[in-house]
mmCIF file of C-alpha atoms in Angstrom:
data_model
loop_
_atom_site.group_PDB
_atom_site.id
_atom_site.type_symbol
_atom_site.label_atom_id
_atom_site.label_comp_id
_atom_site.label_asym_id
_atom_site.label_seq_id
_atom_site.Cartn_x
_atom_site.Cartn_y
_atom_site.Cartn_z
ATOM 1 C CA UNK A 1 -22.313 10.010 18.827
ATOM 2 C CA UNK A 2 -20.761 9.039 15.478
ATOM 3 C CA UNK A 3 -17.155 10.057 14.902
ATOM 4 C CA UNK A 4 -17.054 10.082 11.111
ATOM 5 C CA UNK A 5 -13.979 10.313 8.907
ATOM 6 C CA UNK A 6 -13.271 9.511 5.274
ATOM 7 C CA UNK A 7 -10.142 7.735 4.067
ATOM 8 C CA UNK A 8 -8.904 8.021 0.475
ATOM 9 C CA UNK A 9 -6.187 5.863 -1.027
ATOM 10 C CA UNK A 10 -4.700 5.182 -4.440
ATOM 11 C CA UNK A 11 -1.805 2.769 -4.484
ATOM 12 C CA UNK A 12 1.079 1.707 -6.669
ATOM 13 C CA UNK A 13 -1.188 -0.169 -9.063
ATOM 14 C CA UNK A 14 -3.190 3.012 -9.843
ATOM 15 C CA UNK A 15 -6.244 0.838 -10.474
ATOM 16 C CA UNK A 16 -8.857 2.857 -8.539
ATOM 17 C CA UNK A 17 -9.404 5.234 -5.648
ATOM 18 C CA UNK A 18 -10.414 3.427 -2.474
ATOM 19 C CA UNK A 19 -12.861 5.603 -0.519
ATOM 20 C CA UNK A 20 -14.280 4.629 2.879
ATOM 21 C CA UNK A 21 -16.561 6.319 5.361
ATOM 22 C CA UNK A 22 -15.534 5.200 8.840
ATOM 23 C CA UNK A 23 -17.194 5.635 12.214
ATOM 24 C CA UNK A 24 -14.671 5.507 15.046
ATOM 25 C CA UNK A 25 -17.454 5.697 17.638
ATOM 26 C CA UNK A 26 -16.804 6.862 21.177
ATOM 27 C CA UNK A 27 -14.736 5.689 24.119
ATOM 28 C CA UNK A 28 -11.129 4.642 24.424
ATOM 29 C CA UNK A 29 -11.367 1.342 22.546
ATOM 30 C CA UNK A 30 -10.639 1.654 18.835
ATOM 31 C CA UNK A 31 -13.386 -0.106 16.899
ATOM 32 C CA UNK A 32 -13.535 1.464 13.438
ATOM 33 C CA UNK A 33 -16.721 0.549 11.623
ATOM 34 C CA UNK A 34 -16.925 0.901 7.850
ATOM 35 C CA UNK A 35 -20.191 2.689 7.064
ATOM 36 C CA UNK A 36 -19.807 2.750 3.275
ATOM 37 C CA UNK A 37 -16.943 1.950 0.902
ATOM 38 C CA UNK A 38 -16.403 2.141 -2.817
ATOM 39 C CA UNK A 39 -13.746 1.816 -5.477
ATOM 40 C CA UNK A 40 -13.910 4.943 -7.625
ATOM 41 C CA UNK A 41 -12.567 4.354 -11.148
ATOM 42 C CA UNK A 42 -9.575 6.285 -12.424
ATOM 43 C CA UNK A 43 -10.141 7.314 -16.030
ATOM 44 C CA UNK A 44 -7.670 5.550 -18.369
ATOM 45 C CA UNK A 45 -6.071 8.813 -19.650
ATOM 46 C CA UNK A 46 -5.466 9.948 -16.072
ATOM 47 C CA UNK A 47 -4.023 6.564 -15.129
ATOM 48 C CA UNK A 48 -1.691 6.623 -18.131
ATOM 49 C CA UNK A 49 -0.514 10.135 -17.221
ATOM 50 C CA UNK A 50 0.169 9.050 -13.633
ATOM 51 C CA UNK A 51 2.139 5.990 -14.688
ATOM 52 C CA UNK A 52 4.139 8.072 -17.181
ATOM 53 C CA UNK A 53 5.108 10.493 -14.419
ATOM 54 C CA UNK A 54 6.290 7.647 -12.183
ATOM 55 C CA UNK A 55 9.422 7.428 -14.366
ATOM 56 C CA UNK A 56 11.740 10.364 -15.115
ATOM 57 C CA UNK A 57 10.847 12.204 -18.324
ATOM 58 C CA UNK A 58 10.444 15.598 -19.995
ATOM 59 C CA UNK A 59 8.293 18.483 -18.699
ATOM 60 C CA UNK A 60 7.890 16.797 -15.322
ATOM 61 C CA UNK A 61 7.078 19.999 -13.440
ATOM 62 C CA UNK A 62 4.236 21.040 -15.772
ATOM 63 C CA UNK A 63 2.838 17.528 -15.867
ATOM 64 C CA UNK A 64 3.047 17.151 -12.093
ATOM 65 C CA UNK A 65 1.328 20.481 -11.493
ATOM 66 C CA UNK A 66 -1.606 19.606 -13.701
ATOM 67 C CA UNK A 67 -1.878 16.052 -12.381
ATOM 68 C CA UNK A 68 -1.879 17.341 -8.817
ATOM 69 C CA UNK A 69 -5.090 19.242 -9.545
ATOM 70 C CA UNK A 70 -6.619 16.478 -11.666
ATOM 71 C CA UNK A 71 -5.996 13.804 -9.028
ATOM 72 C CA UNK A 72 -7.397 16.136 -6.375
ATOM 73 C CA UNK A 73 -10.523 16.510 -8.496
ATOM 74 C CA UNK A 74 -10.813 12.722 -8.854
ATOM 75 C CA UNK A 75 -10.424 12.254 -5.090
ATOM 76 C CA UNK A 76 -13.127 14.873 -4.511
ATOM 77 C CA UNK A 77 -15.444 13.075 -6.944
ATOM 78 C CA UNK A 78 -14.834 9.817 -5.066
ATOM 79 C CA UNK A 79 -15.703 11.553 -1.796
ATOM 80 C CA UNK A 80 -18.902 13.134 -3.080
ATOM 81 C CA UNK A 81 -20.008 9.824 -4.589
ATOM 82 C CA UNK A 82 -19.308 8.117 -1.269
ATOM 83 C CA UNK A 83 -21.358 10.693 0.642
ATOM 84 C CA UNK A 84 -24.284 10.343 -1.773
ATOM 85 C CA UNK A 85 -24.234 6.578 -1.452
ATOM 86 C CA UNK A 86 -24.106 6.767 2.341
ATOM 87 C CA UNK A 87 -26.780 9.478 2.586
ATOM 88 C CA UNK A 88 -24.463 11.548 4.784
ATOM 89 C CA UNK A 89 -23.895 15.310 4.603
ATOM 90 C CA UNK A 90 -20.421 16.815 4.253
ATOM 91 C CA UNK A 91 -20.977 18.727 7.486
ATOM 92 C CA UNK A 92 -21.225 15.439 9.403
ATOM 93 C CA UNK A 93 -17.648 14.463 8.504
ATOM 94 C CA UNK A 94 -14.818 15.514 10.826
ATOM 95 C CA UNK A 95 -12.143 15.239 8.140
ATOM 96 C CA UNK A 96 -10.851 13.429 5.084
ATOM 97 C CA UNK A 97 -7.542 11.597 5.309
ATOM 98 C CA UNK A 98 -6.056 11.565 1.812
ATOM 99 C CA UNK A 99 -2.935 9.608 1.004
ATOM 100 C CA UNK A 100 -2.749 10.966 -2.531
ATOM 101 C CA UNK A 101 -1.016 9.213 -5.404
ATOM 102 C CA UNK A 102 2.679 8.465 -5.031
ATOM 103 C CA UNK A 103 4.604 9.354 -8.180
ATOM 104 C CA UNK A 104 8.139 9.268 -6.776
ATOM 105 C CA UNK A 105 9.607 7.762 -3.617
ATOM 106 C CA UNK A 106 13.310 8.297 -2.925
ATOM 107 C CA UNK A 107 13.972 7.065 0.622
ATOM 108 C CA UNK A 108 17.227 7.407 2.594
ATOM 109 C CA UNK A 109 20.099 5.667 0.887
ATOM 110 C CA UNK A 110 18.861 6.273 -2.654
ATOM 111 C CA UNK A 111 19.523 10.014 -3.118
ATOM 112 C CA UNK A 112 21.462 12.682 -1.269
ATOM 113 C CA UNK A 113 18.278 14.421 -0.072
ATOM 114 C CA UNK A 114 15.499 11.852 0.373
ATOM 115 C CA UNK A 115 11.911 12.756 -0.530
ATOM 116 C CA UNK A 116 8.518 11.260 -1.253
ATOM 117 C CA UNK A 117 5.990 12.935 -3.536
ATOM 118 C CA UNK A 118 2.242 12.288 -3.467
ATOM 119 C CA UNK A 119 -0.104 14.174 -5.801
ATOM 120 C CA UNK A 120 -3.768 14.981 -5.209
ATOM 121 C CA UNK A 121 -4.078 18.621 -4.171
ATOM 122 C CA UNK A 122 -5.775 18.716 -0.734
ATOM 123 C CA UNK A 123 -6.865 22.319 -1.336
ATOM 124 C CA UNK A 124 -8.885 21.079 -4.306
ATOM 125 C CA UNK A 125 -10.368 18.219 -2.280
ATOM 126 C CA UNK A 126 -11.391 20.530 0.568
ATOM 127 C CA UNK A 127 -12.855 23.127 -1.828
ATOM 128 C CA UNK A 128 -14.882 20.634 -3.865
ATOM 129 C CA UNK A 129 -16.188 18.611 -0.906
ATOM 130 C CA UNK A 130 -16.577 21.213 1.826
ATOM 131 C CA UNK A 131 -14.699 18.911 4.209
ATOM 132 C CA UNK A 132 -11.481 19.600 6.103
ATOM 133 C CA UNK A 133 -8.766 17.522 4.465
ATOM 134 C CA UNK A 134 -5.622 16.091 6.036
ATOM 135 C CA UNK A 135 -2.892 15.081 3.602
ATOM 136 C CA UNK A 136 0.878 14.921 2.966
ATOM 137 C CA UNK A 137 1.403 12.292 5.652
ATOM 138 C CA UNK A 138 4.861 11.070 4.676
ATOM 139 C CA UNK A 139 7.102 14.104 4.660
ATOM 140 C CA UNK A 140 7.186 14.996 8.377
ATOM 141 C CA UNK A 141 8.524 11.523 9.132
ATOM 142 C CA UNK A 142 11.152 11.999 6.403
ATOM 143 C CA UNK A 143 12.088 15.384 7.838
ATOM 144 C CA UNK A 144 12.964 13.489 11.009
ATOM 145 C CA UNK A 145 15.219 11.069 9.141
ATOM 146 C CA UNK A 146 12.643 8.374 8.402
ATOM 147 C CA UNK A 147 11.513 6.674 5.226
ATOM 148 C CA UNK A 148 7.975 8.036 5.469
ATOM 149 C CA UNK A 149 6.897 4.451 4.801
ATOM 150 C CA UNK A 150 5.270 2.167 5.540
ATOM 151 C CA UNK A 151 2.703 4.307 7.347
ATOM 152 C CA UNK A 152 0.168 1.691 8.412
ATOM 153 C CA UNK A 153 1.998 -0.026 11.318
ATOM 154 C CA UNK A 154 0.825 2.521 13.916
ATOM 155 C CA UNK A 155 -2.755 1.907 12.797
ATOM 156 C CA UNK A 156 -2.199 -1.852 12.710
ATOM 157 C CA UNK A 157 -0.955 -1.682 16.308
ATOM 158 C CA UNK A 158 -4.054 0.264 17.357
ATOM 159 C CA UNK A 159 -6.428 -2.101 15.543
ATOM 160 C CA UNK A 160 -4.832 -5.535 15.864
ATOM 161 C CA UNK A 161 -2.312 -5.712 18.728
ATOM 162 C CA UNK A 162 -2.861 -8.734 20.939
ATOM 163 C CA UNK A 163 -1.074 -11.067 23.379
ATOM 164 C CA UNK A 164 0.349 -13.268 20.635
ATOM 165 C CA UNK A 165 2.672 -12.713 17.693
ATOM 166 C CA UNK A 166 0.819 -11.235 14.751
ATOM 167 C CA UNK A 167 1.955 -9.971 11.386
ATOM 168 C CA UNK A 168 -0.173 -7.871 9.074
ATOM 169 C CA UNK A 169 0.701 -8.247 5.394
ATOM 170 C CA UNK A 170 -0.575 -5.659 2.947
ATOM 171 C CA UNK A 171 -0.231 -6.928 -0.618
ATOM 172 C CA UNK A 172 -0.848 -3.970 -2.864
ATOM 173 C CA UNK A 173 1.358 -2.912 -5.743
ATOM 174 C CA UNK A 174 4.181 -3.352 -3.263
ATOM 175 C CA UNK A 175 3.945 -5.612 -0.236
ATOM 176 C CA UNK A 176 4.730 -4.639 3.324
ATOM 177 C CA UNK A 177 4.725 -6.291 6.708
ATOM 178 C CA UNK A 178 3.798 -5.017 10.151
ATOM 179 C CA UNK A 179 5.173 -7.150 12.962
ATOM 180 C CA UNK A 180 3.192 -6.922 16.224
ATOM 181 C CA UNK A 181 5.228 -8.680 18.899
ATOM 182 C CA UNK A 182 3.876 -10.143 22.131
ATOM 183 C CA UNK A 183 5.900 -7.599 24.141
ATOM 184 C CA UNK A 184 4.188 -4.696 22.352
ATOM 185 C CA UNK A 185 7.073 -3.877 20.019
ATOM 186 C CA UNK A 186 6.191 -2.913 16.444
ATOM 187 C CA UNK A 187 8.393 -3.410 13.409
ATOM 188 C CA UNK A 188 7.722 -3.328 9.700
ATOM 189 C CA UNK A 189 8.975 -2.557 6.225
ATOM 190 C CA UNK A 190 8.257 -3.015 2.540
ATOM 191 C CA UNK A 191 9.103 -6.608 1.665
ATOM 192 C CA UNK A 192 9.286 -5.977 -2.107
ATOM 193 C CA UNK A 193 6.910 -6.269 -5.058
ATOM 194 C CA UNK A 194 3.350 -7.345 -4.373
ATOM 195 C CA UNK A 195 0.994 -7.204 -7.342
ATOM 196 C CA UNK A 196 2.698 -4.579 -9.480
ATOM 197 C CA UNK A 197 4.680 -6.925 -11.729
ATOM 198 C CA UNK A 198 2.009 -9.621 -11.728
ATOM 199 C CA UNK A 199 -0.438 -7.016 -13.041
ATOM 200 C CA UNK A 200 2.064 -5.725 -15.587
ATOM 201 C CA UNK A 201 2.871 -9.177 -16.956
ATOM 202 C CA UNK A 202 -0.718 -10.405 -17.278
ATOM 203 C CA UNK A 203 -1.697 -7.113 -18.924
ATOM 204 C CA UNK A 204 1.184 -7.389 -21.377
ATOM 205 C CA UNK A 205 0.506 -10.993 -22.403
ATOM 206 C CA UNK A 206 -3.229 -11.484 -21.839
ATOM 207 C CA UNK A 207 -4.703 -7.992 -21.936
ATOM 208 C CA UNK A 208 -6.165 -8.379 -18.445
ATOM 209 C CA UNK A 209 -5.792 -5.794 -15.657
ATOM 210 C CA UNK A 210 -4.915 -8.490 -13.108
ATOM 211 C CA UNK A 211 -4.589 -12.251 -12.766
ATOM 212 C CA UNK A 212 -7.941 -13.189 -11.232
ATOM 213 C CA UNK A 213 -7.441 -15.592 -8.309
ATOM 214 C CA UNK A 214 -3.856 -16.061 -9.539
ATOM 215 C CA UNK A 215 -5.172 -18.663 -11.988
ATOM 216 C CA UNK A 216 -2.631 -17.893 -14.711
ATOM 217 C CA UNK A 217 0.261 -18.003 -12.252
ATOM 218 C CA UNK A 218 -1.042 -21.319 -10.925
ATOM 219 C CA UNK A 219 -0.941 -22.739 -14.454
ATOM 220 C CA UNK A 220 2.786 -22.041 -14.826
ATOM 221 C CA UNK A 221 5.929 -23.451 -13.260
ATOM 222 C CA UNK A 222 8.472 -21.531 -11.229
ATOM 223 C CA UNK A 223 11.705 -21.132 -13.177
ATOM 224 C CA UNK A 224 14.611 -21.541 -10.783
ATOM 225 C CA UNK A 225 17.146 -19.439 -12.673
ATOM 226 C CA UNK A 226 14.774 -16.507 -13.045
ATOM 227 C CA UNK A 227 13.670 -16.830 -9.418
ATOM 228 C CA UNK A 228 17.283 -16.743 -8.239
ATOM 229 C CA UNK A 229 18.087 -13.724 -10.400
ATOM 230 C CA UNK A 230 15.125 -11.799 -9.076
ATOM 231 C CA UNK A 231 15.753 -12.701 -5.441
ATOM 232 C CA UNK A 232 19.402 -11.657 -5.803
ATOM 233 C CA UNK A 233 18.343 -8.012 -5.861
ATOM 234 C CA UNK A 234 20.135 -6.247 -2.974
ATOM 235 C CA UNK A 235 16.870 -4.847 -1.656
ATOM 236 C CA UNK A 236 15.751 -8.216 -0.309
ATOM 237 C CA UNK A 237 18.900 -8.644 1.797
ATOM 238 C CA UNK A 238 18.972 -5.030 3.035
ATOM 239 C CA UNK A 239 18.247 -4.450 6.707
ATOM 240 C CA UNK A 240 15.251 -2.373 7.834
ATOM 241 C CA UNK A 241 14.213 0.381 7.903
ATOM 242 C CA UNK A 242 13.554 0.089 4.200
ATOM 243 C CA UNK A 243 10.875 1.067 1.700
ATOM 244 C CA UNK A 244 10.551 0.732 -2.036
ATOM 245 C CA UNK A 245 8.366 1.274 -5.083
ATOM 246 C CA UNK A 246 8.272 1.332 -8.869
ATOM 247 C CA UNK A 247 11.628 3.087 -8.843
ATOM 248 C CA UNK A 248 13.205 -0.331 -8.124
ATOM 249 C CA UNK A 249 10.658 -2.998 -9.053
ATOM 250 C CA UNK A 250 9.480 -2.211 -12.562
ATOM 251 C CA UNK A 251 9.277 -3.646 -16.080
ATOM 252 C CA UNK A 252 12.930 -2.880 -16.798
ATOM 253 C CA UNK A 253 13.990 -4.773 -13.658
ATOM 254 C CA UNK A 254 12.039 -7.821 -14.823
ATOM 255 C CA UNK A 255 13.268 -7.614 -18.415
ATOM 256 C CA UNK A 256 16.888 -7.488 -17.287
ATOM 257 C CA UNK A 257 16.385 -10.625 -15.178
ATOM 258 C CA UNK A 258 14.746 -12.441 -18.097
ATOM 259 C CA UNK A 259 17.554 -11.612 -20.520
ATOM 260 C CA UNK A 260 19.019 -14.701 -22.205
ATOM 261 C CA UNK A 261 16.386 -17.085 -20.820
ATOM 262 C CA UNK A 262 13.744 -18.896 -22.858
ATOM 263 C CA UNK A 263 10.626 -18.579 -20.753
ATOM 264 C CA UNK A 264 6.944 -19.309 -21.268
ATOM 265 C CA UNK A 265 4.877 -16.279 -20.170
ATOM 266 C CA UNK A 266 2.867 -18.348 -17.674
ATOM 267 C CA UNK A 267 6.104 -19.550 -16.086
ATOM 268 C CA UNK A 268 7.261 -15.958 -15.638
ATOM 269 C CA UNK A 269 3.946 -15.186 -13.928
ATOM 270 C CA UNK A 270 4.366 -18.175 -11.624
ATOM 271 C CA UNK A 271 7.916 -17.081 -10.802
ATOM 272 C CA UNK A 272 6.815 -13.526 -10.022
ATOM 273 C CA UNK A 273 4.145 -14.881 -7.677
ATOM 274 C CA UNK A 274 6.772 -17.030 -5.967
ATOM 275 C CA UNK A 275 9.040 -13.995 -5.505
ATOM 276 C CA UNK A 276 6.219 -12.110 -3.797
ATOM 277 C CA UNK A 277 5.440 -15.089 -1.554
ATOM 278 C CA UNK A 278 9.094 -15.828 -0.788
ATOM 279 C CA UNK A 279 9.952 -12.256 0.201
ATOM 280 C CA UNK A 280 6.892 -12.028 2.461
ATOM 281 C CA UNK A 281 7.594 -15.442 4.010
ATOM 282 C CA UNK A 282 11.221 -14.532 4.700
ATOM 283 C CA UNK A 283 10.073 -11.437 6.573
ATOM 284 C CA UNK A 284 7.654 -13.522 8.640
ATOM 285 C CA UNK A 285 10.362 -16.114 9.404
ATOM 286 C CA UNK A 286 12.715 -13.396 10.634
ATOM 287 C CA UNK A 287 9.992 -12.087 12.943
ATOM 288 C CA UNK A 288 8.812 -15.303 14.613
ATOM 289 C CA UNK A 289 8.605 -19.078 14.231
ATOM 290 C CA UNK A 290 4.841 -18.887 13.956
ATOM 291 C CA UNK A 291 1.776 -16.864 14.790
ATOM 292 C CA UNK A 292 -1.133 -15.206 13.046
ATOM 293 C CA UNK A 293 -0.718 -13.705 9.599
ATOM 294 C CA UNK A 294 -3.434 -11.181 8.675
ATOM 295 C CA UNK A 295 -3.542 -10.412 4.949
ATOM 296 C CA UNK A 296 -5.059 -7.352 3.312
ATOM 297 C CA UNK A 297 -4.879 -5.464 0.017
ATOM 298 C CA UNK A 298 -5.654 -6.732 -3.463
ATOM 299 C CA UNK A 299 -3.394 -9.742 -2.969
ATOM 300 C CA UNK A 300 -5.738 -11.043 -0.276
ATOM 301 C CA UNK A 301 -8.056 -12.121 -3.111
ATOM 302 C CA UNK A 302 -5.295 -13.996 -4.955
ATOM 303 C CA UNK A 303 -5.907 -17.648 -4.070
ATOM 304 C CA UNK A 304 -2.690 -18.825 -5.709
ATOM 305 C CA UNK A 305 -0.604 -16.289 -3.807
ATOM 306 C CA UNK A 306 -2.183 -17.270 -0.483
ATOM 307 C CA UNK A 307 -1.536 -20.943 -1.278
ATOM 308 C CA UNK A 308 2.143 -20.151 -1.901
ATOM 309 C CA UNK A 309 2.298 -18.339 1.439
ATOM 310 C CA UNK A 310 0.728 -21.288 3.250
ATOM 311 C CA UNK A 311 3.276 -23.672 1.719
ATOM 312 C CA UNK A 312 6.124 -21.449 2.856
ATOM 313 C CA UNK A 313 4.646 -20.670 6.299
ATOM 314 C CA UNK A 314 3.186 -23.939 7.614
ATOM 315 C CA UNK A 315 3.454 -22.858 11.274
ATOM 316 C CA UNK A 316 1.447 -19.672 10.700
ATOM 317 C CA UNK A 317 -2.336 -19.355 10.602
ATOM 318 C CA UNK A 318 -3.192 -17.204 7.591
ATOM 319 C CA UNK A 319 -6.461 -15.326 7.162
ATOM 320 C CA UNK A 320 -7.710 -12.058 5.722
ATOM 321 C CA UNK A 321 -8.135 -9.076 8.026
ATOM 322 C CA UNK A 322 -11.898 -9.304 7.502
ATOM 323 C CA UNK A 323 -11.819 -12.228 9.927
ATOM 324 C CA UNK A 324 -10.429 -9.786 12.504
ATOM 325 C CA UNK A 325 -12.949 -7.002 11.978
ATOM 326 C CA UNK A 326 -11.796 -4.845 9.044
ATOM 327 C CA UNK A 327 -12.407 -5.833 5.426
ATOM 328 C CA UNK A 328 -9.150 -6.616 3.609
ATOM 329 C CA UNK A 329 -10.099 -4.510 0.586
ATOM 330 C CA UNK A 330 -10.496 -1.319 2.622
ATOM 331 C CA UNK A 331 -8.022 -1.640 5.489
ATOM 332 C CA UNK A 332 -5.472 0.815 4.123
ATOM 333 C CA UNK A 333 -8.085 3.467 3.351
ATOM 334 C CA UNK A 334 -9.431 3.018 6.888
ATOM 335 C CA UNK A 335 -5.862 3.570 8.058
ATOM 336 C CA UNK A 336 -5.707 6.972 6.379
ATOM 337 C CA UNK A 337 -9.011 7.952 7.981
ATOM 338 C CA UNK A 338 -7.396 6.982 11.307
ATOM 339 C CA UNK A 339 -4.293 9.035 10.510
ATOM 340 C CA UNK A 340 -6.483 12.077 9.822
ATOM 341 C CA UNK A 341 -8.132 11.545 13.199
ATOM 342 C CA UNK A 342 -4.732 11.288 14.892
ATOM 343 C CA UNK A 343 -3.645 14.542 13.280
ATOM 344 C CA UNK A 344 -6.765 16.468 14.303
ATOM 345 C CA UNK A 345 -6.283 15.218 17.869
ATOM 346 C CA UNK A 346 -2.592 16.204 17.867
ATOM 347 C CA UNK A 347 -1.465 12.590 18.227
ATOM 348 C CA UNK A 348 1.495 10.888 16.488
ATOM 349 C CA UNK A 349 0.876 8.714 13.451
ATOM 350 C CA UNK A 350 4.276 7.219 12.697
ATOM 351 C CA UNK A 351 6.264 4.340 14.202
ATOM 352 C CA UNK A 352 9.965 5.286 14.452
ATOM 353 C CA UNK A 353 10.831 1.594 14.972
ATOM 354 C CA UNK A 354 9.451 1.053 11.461
ATOM 355 C CA UNK A 355 10.437 4.147 9.490
ATOM 356 C CA UNK A 356 13.701 5.007 11.218
ATOM 357 C CA UNK A 357 12.550 8.503 12.175
ATOM 358 C CA UNK A 358 14.190 10.064 15.230
ATOM 359 C CA UNK A 359 10.920 10.377 17.126
ATOM 360 C CA UNK A 360 7.164 10.038 17.019
ATOM 361 C CA UNK A 361 5.406 12.939 15.368
ATOM 362 C CA UNK A 362 2.045 14.244 14.239
ATOM 363 C CA UNK A 363 1.782 13.634 10.497
ATOM 364 C CA UNK A 364 0.292 15.621 7.678
ATOM 365 C CA UNK A 365 -1.048 19.084 7.021
ATOM 366 C CA UNK A 366 -4.594 20.276 7.747
ATOM 367 C CA UNK A 367 -6.491 22.053 4.963
ATOM 368 C CA UNK A 368 -9.724 23.526 6.401
ATOM 369 C CA UNK A 369 -12.930 23.420 4.376
#
């Protein structure tokens, strides 16, 4: 019998809503099969409102309340479009796992009372789709002293653990690593910026939403002084558990590093790409001398970025997660479908060795249809 769940995800880049219909099948072996997937567009005014709320500003409470409903409506539209495309009825779906849209992430060590806030009202999603919705995955882990991020390592362990060293690298707006050791241990953390500044810079100077294949970055030259300034940020040297977001790696951070330097825009792009590659490679080096590196997220399509990783990690085999059974574009959304399934079955979804939480715990709240 099919075991159908939907995963919904919108990341730091706020470029679209990833929606996947996943069949987890039957039996004890986890073999998630993507039935249908789509990228649901986020209307430009909604995207602009989300990005504006990601930085402190006036009337935050009113804006957040309205955006919570609006994002929930957009997630519901993505779900209903997905169901129509798949030819599946809402009643056939066990649950939706919705990550929501992060607008503020203040992990331990940054504020006196850490928190993480994702918008996308699950009540609205459940009401407009007729499907039980599981959401708010991060805050139970934080209540137990964790960072609430990254959340994918438990899923990566279930999907990709093997008898050799593997690392899963998700390159979204931010980049994170999951380290799957031969002995079964799991570690992971946010390595730093992924695509967020690359997208910002190419949009600012070329009016493009992203640097296709990394071609513009490949045309530039890494500027050593800028690279050193960027890599001097204390986050890179901090010990795990650690997580980050736009609160640290943003346009102001880049502008401050560029101050006083005469830089060609393409060279800045090349340097940003090198920072992403260098921070990921350093994490892999600290984990093992070599192994298999499985790449997912939007950065998996960036040929220049993958070439930089291969130069820095010559003893690692590097391939996209699609080569291991789950398409790189949809892996994280599949992960949130899996988290919803864990929650409905009363099973833990976090990895304390990753987040720093005191114990494993069931994540999220359940909002019945």
